[in-house]
Tab-separated table of C-alpha atoms and ligand atoms in Angstrom:
chain	number	residue	atom	x	y	z
A	1	MET	CA	-31.996	-23.427	-35.416
A	2	PRO	CA	-31.702	-21.222	-32.295
A	3	SER	CA	-34.536	-21.991	-29.925
A	4	LEU	CA	-35.112	-18.767	-28.005
A	5	PRO	CA	-37.628	-16.431	-29.641
A	6	GLU	CA	-35.420	-13.308	-29.512
A	7	THR	CA	-32.705	-15.081	-31.489
A	8	LEU	CA	-35.041	-17.059	-33.689
A	9	LEU	CA	-36.923	-13.979	-34.831
A	10	CYS	CA	-33.750	-12.070	-35.766
A	11	HIS	CA	-31.796	-14.886	-37.419
A	12	ASP	CA	-33.360	-15.682	-40.713
A	13	ALA	CA	-33.161	-18.727	-42.877
A	14	GLU	CA	-34.037	-16.310	-45.693
A	15	ARG	CA	-30.517	-14.864	-45.894
A	16	LYS	CA	-29.787	-17.142	-48.818
A	17	TYR	CA	-31.132	-14.595	-51.320
A	18	GLU	CA	-27.972	-12.822	-52.553
A	19	GLY	CA	-26.993	-12.347	-48.928
A	20	ALA	CA	-29.794	-9.804	-48.462
A	21	VAL	CA	-30.252	-9.135	-44.748
A	22	VAL	CA	-33.958	-8.506	-45.355
A	23	PRO	CA	-35.761	-11.089	-47.495
A	24	PRO	CA	-37.292	-10.001	-50.803
A	25	ILE	CA	-41.009	-9.639	-51.418
A	26	PHE	CA	-42.063	-12.311	-53.870
A	27	GLN	CA	-44.746	-10.165	-55.475
A	28	ASN	CA	-45.895	-12.708	-58.024
A	29	SER	CA	-49.049	-14.684	-58.589
A	30	LEU	CA	-47.515	-17.788	-60.185
A	31	PHE	CA	-44.321	-19.813	-60.430
A	32	THR	CA	-43.018	-21.396	-63.620
A	33	PHE	CA	-41.439	-24.777	-64.273
A	34	PRO	CA	-39.028	-26.073	-66.914
A	35	ASP	CA	-41.301	-28.839	-68.224
A	36	TRP	CA	-44.317	-31.120	-67.828
A	37	GLU	CA	-42.578	-33.441	-65.374
A	38	ALA	CA	-41.599	-30.591	-63.075
A	39	ILE	CA	-45.175	-29.269	-62.869
A	40	ASP	CA	-46.446	-32.793	-62.436
A	41	ASN	CA	-44.054	-33.362	-59.514
A	42	ALA	CA	-44.946	-30.031	-57.933
A	43	PHE	CA	-48.631	-30.994	-57.948
A	44	ASP	CA	-47.818	-34.270	-56.200
A	45	ALA	CA	-46.766	-32.257	-53.139
A	46	ARG	CA	-48.968	-29.192	-53.522
A	47	GLN	CA	-48.519	-28.102	-49.906
A	48	GLU	CA	-44.736	-27.981	-50.197
A	49	ASN	CA	-44.312	-26.324	-53.579
A	50	TYR	CA	-44.707	-22.849	-54.997
A	51	ILE	CA	-47.254	-23.106	-57.786
A	52	TYR	CA	-49.724	-20.252	-57.356
A	53	SER	CA	-49.756	-17.556	-54.645
A	54	ARG	CA	-53.270	-18.293	-53.373
A	55	GLY	CA	-51.581	-21.397	-52.022
A	56	LYS	CA	-47.922	-20.949	-51.155
A	57	ASN	CA	-45.654	-17.938	-51.570
A	58	PRO	CA	-42.030	-17.730	-50.312
A	59	THR	CA	-42.417	-14.403	-48.468
A	60	VAL	CA	-45.553	-15.692	-46.755
A	61	ASP	CA	-43.691	-18.908	-45.936
A	62	PHE	CA	-40.897	-17.048	-44.110
A	63	ALA	CA	-43.401	-15.336	-41.866
A	64	GLU	CA	-45.444	-18.499	-41.287
A	65	LYS	CA	-42.372	-20.521	-40.269
A	66	LYS	CA	-41.341	-17.943	-37.684
A	67	LEU	CA	-44.829	-17.746	-36.229
A	68	ALA	CA	-45.122	-21.529	-36.048
A	69	GLU	CA	-41.814	-21.791	-34.185
A	70	ILE	CA	-42.624	-19.245	-31.503
A	71	ALA	CA	-46.103	-20.744	-31.034
A	72	HIS	CA	-44.710	-24.318	-30.817
A	73	ALA	CA	-46.976	-25.235	-33.741
A	74	ASP	CA	-46.244	-27.681	-36.548
A	75	ARG	CA	-47.515	-25.107	-38.967
A	76	ALA	CA	-48.962	-21.593	-39.214
A	77	ILE	CA	-51.134	-20.231	-42.013
A	78	LEU	CA	-51.459	-16.488	-42.562
A	79	PHE	CA	-54.733	-14.951	-43.668
A	80	THR	CA	-55.808	-11.566	-44.943
A	81	SER	CA	-57.326	-10.617	-41.548
A	82	GLY	CA	-57.985	-12.002	-38.108
A	83	MET	CA	-61.600	-12.627	-39.080
A	84	ALA	CA	-60.554	-14.520	-42.241
A	85	ALA	CA	-58.413	-16.742	-40.005
A	86	ILE	CA	-61.110	-17.170	-37.355
A	87	SER	CA	-63.945	-17.912	-39.783
A	88	ALA	CA	-61.756	-20.449	-41.626
A	89	ALA	CA	-60.745	-22.168	-38.365
A	90	VAL	CA	-64.332	-22.288	-37.103
A	91	LEU	CA	-65.639	-23.659	-40.410
A	92	TYR	CA	-62.952	-26.344	-40.270
A	93	CYS	CA	-64.365	-27.519	-36.915
A	94	VAL	CA	-68.120	-27.453	-37.501
A	95	LYS	CA	-70.738	-29.120	-39.664
A	96	PRO	CA	-74.430	-28.436	-40.301
A	97	ASN	CA	-76.629	-28.789	-37.178
A	98	SER	CA	-73.652	-28.959	-34.827
A	99	HIS	CA	-73.189	-26.907	-31.668
A	100	ILE	CA	-70.563	-24.441	-30.437
A	101	ILE	CA	-69.751	-23.430	-26.866
A	102	THR	CA	-68.015	-20.093	-26.467
A	103	VAL	CA	-67.548	-17.333	-23.909
A	104	LYS	CA	-69.958	-14.440	-23.631
A	105	ASN	CA	-67.249	-11.799	-23.988
A	106	VAL	CA	-65.795	-13.258	-27.178
A	107	TYR	CA	-64.724	-10.720	-29.844
A	108	GLY	CA	-67.881	-9.161	-31.368
A	109	PRO	CA	-67.513	-10.151	-35.036
A	110	THR	CA	-66.566	-13.717	-33.981
A	111	SER	CA	-69.750	-13.870	-31.946
A	112	ASN	CA	-71.840	-12.503	-34.812
A	113	PHE	CA	-70.306	-14.971	-37.243
A	114	MET	CA	-71.341	-17.856	-35.001
A	115	ALA	CA	-74.676	-16.739	-33.600
A	116	ASN	CA	-75.981	-15.097	-36.764
A	117	TYR	CA	-74.219	-16.360	-39.858
A	118	LEU	CA	-73.636	-19.991	-38.877
A	119	LYS	CA	-77.074	-20.238	-37.294
A	120	GLU	CA	-78.768	-18.937	-40.428
A	121	LYS	CA	-76.680	-20.832	-42.994
A	122	LEU	CA	-75.898	-24.112	-41.252
A	123	ASN	CA	-78.326	-24.257	-38.311
A	124	ILE	CA	-75.450	-24.259	-35.838
A	125	GLU	CA	-76.391	-23.233	-32.293
A	126	THR	CA	-73.984	-21.294	-30.111
A	127	THR	CA	-74.090	-21.360	-26.307
A	128	TYR	CA	-72.474	-18.503	-24.416
A	129	ILE	CA	-71.054	-19.086	-20.949
A	130	SER	CA	-68.818	-17.095	-18.609
A	131	GLY	CA	-66.076	-19.679	-19.090
A	132	GLU	CA	-64.735	-19.140	-15.603
A	133	ARG	CA	-65.432	-22.680	-14.368
A	134	VAL	CA	-64.568	-25.861	-16.241
A	135	GLU	CA	-67.799	-27.420	-14.941
A	136	GLU	CA	-69.733	-24.794	-16.838
A	137	PHE	CA	-68.296	-26.155	-20.089
A	138	ARG	CA	-69.116	-29.732	-19.069
A	139	GLU	CA	-72.706	-28.792	-18.227
A	140	HIS	CA	-73.274	-27.309	-21.681
A	141	ILE	CA	-71.805	-30.084	-23.817
A	142	ARG	CA	-74.421	-31.661	-26.093
A	143	LYS	CA	-74.249	-34.741	-28.297
A	144	ASN	CA	-73.704	-32.519	-31.325
A	145	THR	CA	-71.138	-30.148	-29.778
A	146	SER	CA	-68.300	-29.957	-32.274
A	147	LEU	CA	-66.351	-26.906	-31.088
A	148	ILE	CA	-65.360	-25.104	-27.907
A	149	TYR	CA	-64.132	-21.660	-28.898
A	150	LEU	CA	-62.072	-19.772	-26.306
A	151	GLU	CA	-60.616	-16.287	-26.069
A	152	SER	CA	-58.315	-15.990	-23.086
A	153	PRO	CA	-57.886	-13.293	-21.966
A	154	SER	CA	-60.909	-11.904	-23.777
A	155	SER	CA	-60.342	-8.504	-25.300
A	156	ALA	CA	-63.378	-6.867	-23.673
A	157	VAL	CA	-63.121	-7.645	-19.954
A	158	PHE	CA	-60.027	-9.896	-20.005
A	159	SER	CA	-61.759	-12.900	-18.470
A	160	LEU	CA	-59.711	-16.099	-18.613
A	161	GLN	CA	-60.507	-19.743	-19.222
A	162	ASP	CA	-58.428	-22.625	-17.877
A	163	LEU	CA	-56.996	-23.721	-21.223
A	164	GLU	CA	-55.481	-26.999	-20.084
A	165	ALA	CA	-58.589	-28.164	-18.240
A	166	VAL	CA	-60.959	-27.191	-21.052
A	167	ALA	CA	-58.716	-28.832	-23.670
A	168	TYR	CA	-58.722	-32.047	-21.613
A	169	LEU	CA	-62.492	-32.023	-21.240
A	170	ALA	CA	-62.932	-31.380	-24.965
A	171	LYS	CA	-60.622	-34.241	-25.948
A	172	GLU	CA	-62.538	-36.626	-23.682
A	173	ASN	CA	-65.678	-35.666	-25.582
A	174	ASN	CA	-64.183	-35.616	-29.061
A	175	ILE	CA	-64.709	-31.861	-29.429
A	176	LYS	CA	-62.293	-29.513	-31.224
A	177	THR	CA	-60.895	-26.487	-29.386
A	178	ILE	CA	-59.804	-23.109	-30.724
A	179	CYS	CA	-58.232	-20.348	-28.650
A	180	ASP	CA	-57.971	-16.729	-29.766
A	181	ASN	CA	-54.549	-15.845	-28.345
A	182	THR	CA	-54.348	-12.285	-29.684
A	183	TRP	CA	-54.073	-10.609	-26.263
A	184	ALA	CA	-51.219	-12.692	-24.872
A	185	THR	CA	-49.344	-13.268	-28.179
A	186	PRO	CA	-47.422	-16.506	-28.851
A	187	LEU	CA	-44.692	-15.191	-26.545
A	188	PHE	CA	-46.720	-15.015	-23.333
A	189	GLN	CA	-49.097	-17.960	-23.770
A	190	HIS	CA	-48.829	-21.310	-25.572
A	191	PRO	CA	-52.362	-22.740	-25.963
A	192	LEU	CA	-51.107	-25.567	-28.189
A	193	ASP	CA	-48.770	-26.800	-25.431
A	194	LEU	CA	-51.808	-26.917	-23.136
A	195	GLY	CA	-53.711	-29.202	-25.517
A	196	ILE	CA	-55.738	-26.697	-27.552
A	197	ASP	CA	-56.156	-27.828	-31.193
A	198	LEU	CA	-55.959	-24.506	-33.004
A	199	GLU	CA	-54.595	-21.118	-31.993
A	200	VAL	CA	-55.938	-18.092	-33.875
A	201	HIS	CA	-54.671	-14.516	-33.971
A	202	SER	CA	-55.493	-11.120	-35.214
A	203	VAL	CA	-52.019	-10.345	-36.557
A	204	SER	CA	-53.247	-6.746	-36.913
A	205	LYS	CA	-52.580	-6.261	-33.167
A	206	TYR	CA	-49.223	-7.020	-31.425
A	207	LEU	CA	-47.781	-9.348	-34.048
A	208	GLY	CA	-48.012	-6.563	-36.631
A	209	GLY	CA	-47.376	-4.017	-33.904
A	210	HIS	CA	-46.886	-0.946	-36.108
A	211	SER	CA	-50.530	-0.224	-36.987
A	212	ASP	CA	-49.735	-0.621	-40.664
A	213	LEU	CA	-51.110	-4.053	-41.526
A	214	VAL	CA	-54.253	-6.164	-41.212
A	215	ALA	CA	-53.729	-9.942	-41.128
A	216	GLY	CA	-54.632	-13.106	-39.258
A	217	ALA	CA	-53.135	-16.491	-38.408
A	218	VAL	CA	-54.189	-20.043	-37.591
A	219	MET	CA	-51.665	-22.423	-36.036
A	220	GLY	CA	-51.808	-26.033	-35.014
A	221	LYS	CA	-50.811	-29.621	-35.620
A	222	LYS	CA	-49.805	-30.957	-39.031
A	223	ARG	CA	-52.917	-33.074	-39.597
A	224	ASP	CA	-55.356	-30.245	-38.860
A	225	MET	CA	-53.368	-27.658	-40.771
A	226	GLU	CA	-53.051	-29.780	-43.916
A	227	VAL	CA	-56.802	-30.176	-44.197
A	228	LEU	CA	-57.434	-26.539	-43.308
A	229	PHE	CA	-54.939	-25.437	-45.976
A	230	ALA	CA	-56.481	-27.597	-48.696
A	231	ARG	CA	-60.048	-26.553	-47.894
A	232	GLU	CA	-60.778	-23.398	-45.898
A	233	TYR	CA	-57.553	-21.622	-46.928
A	234	GLU	CA	-57.423	-22.379	-50.638
A	235	TRP	CA	-61.164	-22.497	-51.284
A	236	LEU	CA	-62.283	-19.482	-49.297
A	237	GLY	CA	-59.125	-17.784	-50.534
A	238	GLY	CA	-58.469	-15.404	-47.636
A	239	LYS	CA	-54.701	-15.378	-48.143
A	240	ILE	CA	-52.361	-12.691	-46.871
A	241	SER	CA	-50.537	-10.567	-49.475
A	242	PRO	CA	-46.743	-11.009	-49.850
A	243	PHE	CA	-46.242	-7.346	-48.928
A	244	GLU	CA	-48.131	-7.708	-45.662
A	245	ALA	CA	-46.260	-10.912	-44.866
A	246	TRP	CA	-43.046	-8.973	-45.453
A	247	LEU	CA	-44.168	-6.220	-43.074
A	248	LEU	CA	-44.915	-8.951	-40.542
A	249	ILE	CA	-41.392	-10.420	-40.863
A	250	ARG	CA	-40.133	-6.907	-40.040
A	251	SER	CA	-42.501	-6.707	-37.054
A	252	LEU	CA	-41.605	-10.099	-35.623
A	253	ARG	CA	-37.938	-9.137	-35.168
A	254	THR	CA	-38.929	-6.669	-32.462
A	255	LEU	CA	-41.840	-8.629	-30.974
A	256	PRO	CA	-39.983	-9.773	-27.823
A	257	ILE	CA	-38.608	-6.323	-27.028
A	258	ARG	CA	-41.916	-4.626	-27.828
A	259	MET	CA	-43.894	-7.002	-25.629
A	260	GLN	CA	-41.489	-6.497	-22.767
A	261	ARG	CA	-42.004	-2.733	-23.000
A	262	HIS	CA	-45.793	-3.000	-23.439
A	263	GLN	CA	-45.862	-5.125	-20.303
A	264	GLU	CA	-43.717	-2.747	-18.229
A	265	ASN	CA	-45.682	0.314	-19.339
A	266	ALA	CA	-49.089	-1.296	-18.865
A	267	MET	CA	-48.163	-2.446	-15.357
A	268	LYS	CA	-47.111	1.090	-14.365
A	269	VAL	CA	-50.261	2.602	-15.857
A	270	ALA	CA	-52.510	-0.032	-14.241
A	271	GLN	CA	-50.916	0.500	-10.833
A	272	PHE	CA	-51.388	4.260	-11.163
A	273	LEU	CA	-55.036	3.920	-12.223
A	274	GLU	CA	-55.818	1.542	-9.395
A	275	LYS	CA	-54.897	4.215	-6.842
A	276	GLN	CA	-57.109	6.955	-8.278
A	277	PRO	CA	-60.273	7.798	-6.302
A	278	GLN	CA	-62.224	8.586	-9.526
A	279	ILE	CA	-61.759	5.021	-10.730
A	280	GLU	CA	-64.034	2.200	-9.657
A	281	LEU	CA	-61.909	-0.681	-10.902
A	282	VAL	CA	-59.058	-1.573	-13.221
A	283	ARG	CA	-59.163	-4.757	-15.282
A	284	TYR	CA	-55.678	-6.034	-16.005
A	285	PRO	CA	-54.690	-9.715	-15.639
A	286	GLY	CA	-51.238	-8.628	-14.405
A	287	LEU	CA	-52.593	-6.946	-11.262
A	288	PRO	CA	-52.829	-9.099	-8.108
A	289	SER	CA	-56.307	-7.569	-7.581
A	290	PHE	CA	-57.510	-9.149	-10.842
A	291	PRO	CA	-60.088	-11.851	-9.917
A	292	GLN	CA	-58.401	-14.555	-12.018
A	293	TYR	CA	-54.837	-13.465	-11.271
A	294	GLU	CA	-53.732	-16.954	-10.130
A	295	LEU	CA	-55.041	-18.670	-13.261
A	296	GLY	CA	-53.328	-16.047	-15.407
A	297	LYS	CA	-50.050	-16.653	-13.624
A	298	LYS	CA	-50.420	-20.388	-14.139
A	299	GLN	CA	-50.981	-20.289	-17.897
A	300	MET	CA	-49.287	-17.096	-19.080
A	301	SER	CA	-45.667	-16.033	-18.769
A	302	GLY	CA	-46.366	-12.328	-19.257
A	303	TYR	CA	-49.033	-9.675	-19.816
A	304	SER	CA	-49.594	-7.417	-22.781
A	305	GLY	CA	-50.631	-3.780	-22.840
A	306	LEU	CA	-54.409	-3.776	-23.280
A	307	LEU	CA	-56.442	-2.989	-20.163
A	308	SER	CA	-59.600	-1.242	-19.153
A	309	PHE	CA	-60.943	0.725	-16.231
A	310	GLN	CA	-64.265	1.969	-15.070
A	311	LEU	CA	-64.781	5.612	-14.166
A	312	LYS	CA	-66.950	6.117	-11.093
A	313	THR	CA	-69.757	7.592	-13.134
A	314	ASN	CA	-72.603	6.527	-15.388
A	315	ASP	CA	-73.053	10.055	-16.727
A	316	ILE	CA	-72.111	9.769	-20.374
A	317	ASN	CA	-71.175	13.465	-20.500
A	318	GLN	CA	-68.580	12.994	-17.789
A	319	VAL	CA	-67.161	9.979	-19.579
A	320	LYS	CA	-66.989	12.022	-22.789
A	321	ALA	CA	-65.278	14.903	-20.996
A	322	PHE	CA	-62.621	12.569	-19.630
A	323	TYR	CA	-62.111	10.847	-22.969
A	324	ASN	CA	-61.821	14.090	-24.894
A	325	ALA	CA	-59.337	15.458	-22.368
A	326	LEU	CA	-56.789	12.738	-23.192
A	327	LYS	CA	-54.000	14.155	-25.336
A	328	MET	CA	-51.272	11.516	-25.431
A	329	PHE	CA	-53.681	8.623	-26.079
A	330	HIS	CA	-54.918	8.566	-29.656
A	331	LYS	CA	-58.631	8.006	-30.021
A	332	GLY	CA	-59.561	5.036	-32.148
A	333	VAL	CA	-60.373	1.350	-32.349
A	334	SER	CA	-58.008	-1.604	-32.456
A	335	TRP	CA	-54.902	-2.022	-30.293
A	336	GLY	CA	-51.452	-3.577	-30.091
A	337	GLY	CA	-49.517	-0.911	-31.968
A	338	PHE	CA	-46.594	1.264	-30.845
A	339	GLU	CA	-48.992	4.120	-30.117
A	340	SER	CA	-51.214	4.391	-27.063
A	341	LEU	CA	-54.921	4.342	-27.805
A	342	ALA	CA	-58.075	4.946	-25.820
A	343	TYR	CA	-61.535	3.679	-26.671
A	344	ALA	CA	-64.871	3.819	-24.871
A	345	PRO	CA	-66.908	0.634	-25.509
A	346	ALA	CA	-70.080	2.714	-25.024
A	347	ILE	CA	-69.402	4.409	-28.391
A	348	SER	CA	-70.046	1.273	-30.424
A	349	TYR	CA	-72.092	-0.891	-28.039
A	350	LEU	CA	-74.766	1.730	-27.534
A	351	LYS	CA	-75.427	1.651	-31.269
A	352	GLU	CA	-75.759	-2.138	-31.380
A	353	LEU	CA	-77.075	-3.344	-28.060
A	354	PRO	CA	-79.961	-2.518	-25.750
A	355	PRO	CA	-78.633	-1.114	-22.418
A	356	GLU	CA	-79.580	-4.302	-20.482
A	357	GLN	CA	-77.469	-6.506	-22.744
A	358	PHE	CA	-74.652	-4.012	-22.484
A	359	ALA	CA	-74.758	-4.317	-18.695
A	360	GLN	CA	-74.880	-8.132	-18.927
A	361	MET	CA	-71.495	-8.141	-20.639
A	362	GLY	CA	-69.980	-6.713	-17.478
A	363	ILE	CA	-69.190	-3.419	-19.170
A	364	SER	CA	-70.501	-0.070	-17.953
A	365	LEU	CA	-71.023	3.337	-19.541
A	366	GLY	CA	-67.996	4.560	-17.625
A	367	ASP	CA	-65.660	2.010	-19.190
A	368	ILE	CA	-62.488	3.137	-20.935
A	369	ARG	CA	-60.216	0.677	-22.703
A	370	ILE	CA	-56.615	1.658	-23.272
A	371	SER	CA	-53.886	0.101	-25.342
A	372	VAL	CA	-50.665	1.097	-23.633
A	373	GLY	CA	-48.044	1.783	-26.277
A	374	LEU	CA	-44.294	2.150	-26.292
A	375	GLU	CA	-44.090	5.789	-25.181
A	376	ASN	CA	-42.557	6.815	-21.882
A	377	ALA	CA	-44.835	5.502	-19.123
A	378	GLU	CA	-44.540	8.687	-17.054
A	379	ASP	CA	-45.840	10.753	-19.982
A	380	LEU	CA	-48.824	8.434	-20.329
A	381	ILE	CA	-49.548	8.548	-16.610
A	382	GLY	CA	-49.257	12.353	-16.680
A	383	ASP	CA	-51.850	12.501	-19.454
A	384	LEU	CA	-54.272	10.278	-17.514
A	385	ARG	CA	-53.682	12.226	-14.314
A	386	GLU	CA	-54.469	15.502	-16.057
A	387	ALA	CA	-57.602	14.150	-17.722
A	388	LEU	CA	-58.782	12.847	-14.335
A	389	THR	CA	-58.140	16.005	-12.316
A	390	ILE	CA	-58.130	19.110	-14.478
A	391	LYS	CA	-60.783	18.474	-17.110
A	392	PHE	CA	-62.950	16.087	-15.190
A	393	ASP	CA	-64.697	18.970	-13.518
A	394	LEU	CA	-68.212	17.644	-12.963
A	395	PRO	CA	-68.711	16.238	-9.439
A	396	LEU	CA	-68.471	12.452	-9.413
B	401	PLP	C1	-59.087	-7.494	-33.712
B	401	PLP	C2	-59.439	-8.816	-33.191
B	401	PLP	C3	-59.877	-9.839	-34.027
B	401	PLP	C4	-60.132	-9.631	-35.500
B	401	PLP	O1	-58.968	-9.387	-36.203
B	401	PLP	P1	-58.927	-8.544	-37.569
B	401	PLP	O2	-57.497	-8.609	-37.944
B	401	PLP	O3	-59.399	-7.170	-37.221
B	401	PLP	O4	-59.831	-9.210	-38.535
B	401	PLP	C5	-60.099	-11.083	-33.473
B	401	PLP	N1	-59.930	-11.318	-32.163
B	401	PLP	C6	-59.533	-10.352	-31.325
B	401	PLP	C7	-59.355	-10.667	-29.876
B	401	PLP	C8	-59.276	-9.068	-31.807
B	401	PLP	O5	-58.920	-8.108	-30.960
């Protein structure tokens, strides 16, 4: 097998099907056998055989094998969404009355799942910390801590955690670690190589990359993945569909070239934004001005295209005027697709959180998050420049 991701993702073991360059979609729920003995044998190695598509399916397998290889994992399992993957991975690591440590800027639904659902159903406490110092993790470990859940960079303010140091600390204390690696992708960061137990992804972002699928992934070592497959995967049943796995195989072929372009474009946009007098600050781990730039450089080999900046205003009408003036950036949630997107966290947070809590997250009313797509960077910069100067007519 070729070892470099560009080659690996284009050269498919799946070519054996009638020489088809693109593998077929195995759109079937079950697989048949010639006789009793054959079914009996298949059941003896349930995790290797195609029996029923809630378990294994060949199209899903193709995609999982590719993901596992680029992530340096023994095995990947694909789920119907990022949240299906995350909730399954978390449930694998916890038990009633145990304790979770996570970062305060963790993805919203992940946070709600822990602090609300798990608290209510299983009496599991969650402690939120900034995650910027390893000592902070050590200070919050309790006897019943069973999981340290990381998201580095986090998708709200891009704060990082030292994955290697936290993984080491967790192992010393017999605590499982999960890292949400959606921002960096398995190309730019390898949490498993740094000692993290499980890597989780929203495949709906860069891995899918075309804004046409919702899926999730969990990757890790054989012994963890076998148990997770037999329990949280098969019993909760959040499997990906063969069609979506097939779309993902398509997406993965261009992942390296897409990420390279996202990175180049985002860097140009971030550098432009940083020079604008109407902008208070730009948050992008690839900028030398980013507070945790050195840590990012140590544990990532590249930067993706999601960043945010803060307009120098707390007047919501000015923020709206700027946002509405953007033409090239589509307006919507999510990120990681070919198209550039802009979102203002104030739109959703103001509905859910009191203003003080909003401020505590390190986000302001003037925050704009952009997903820099694959368009020409100069066109994107032109759009931002125009929205900043022409339409942004209220005094700052
Ligand atoms: C989108 C997202 C998720 C959830 O993924 P879905 O595919 O939407 O369920 C989890 N983590 C991060 C960082 C995300 O951005």
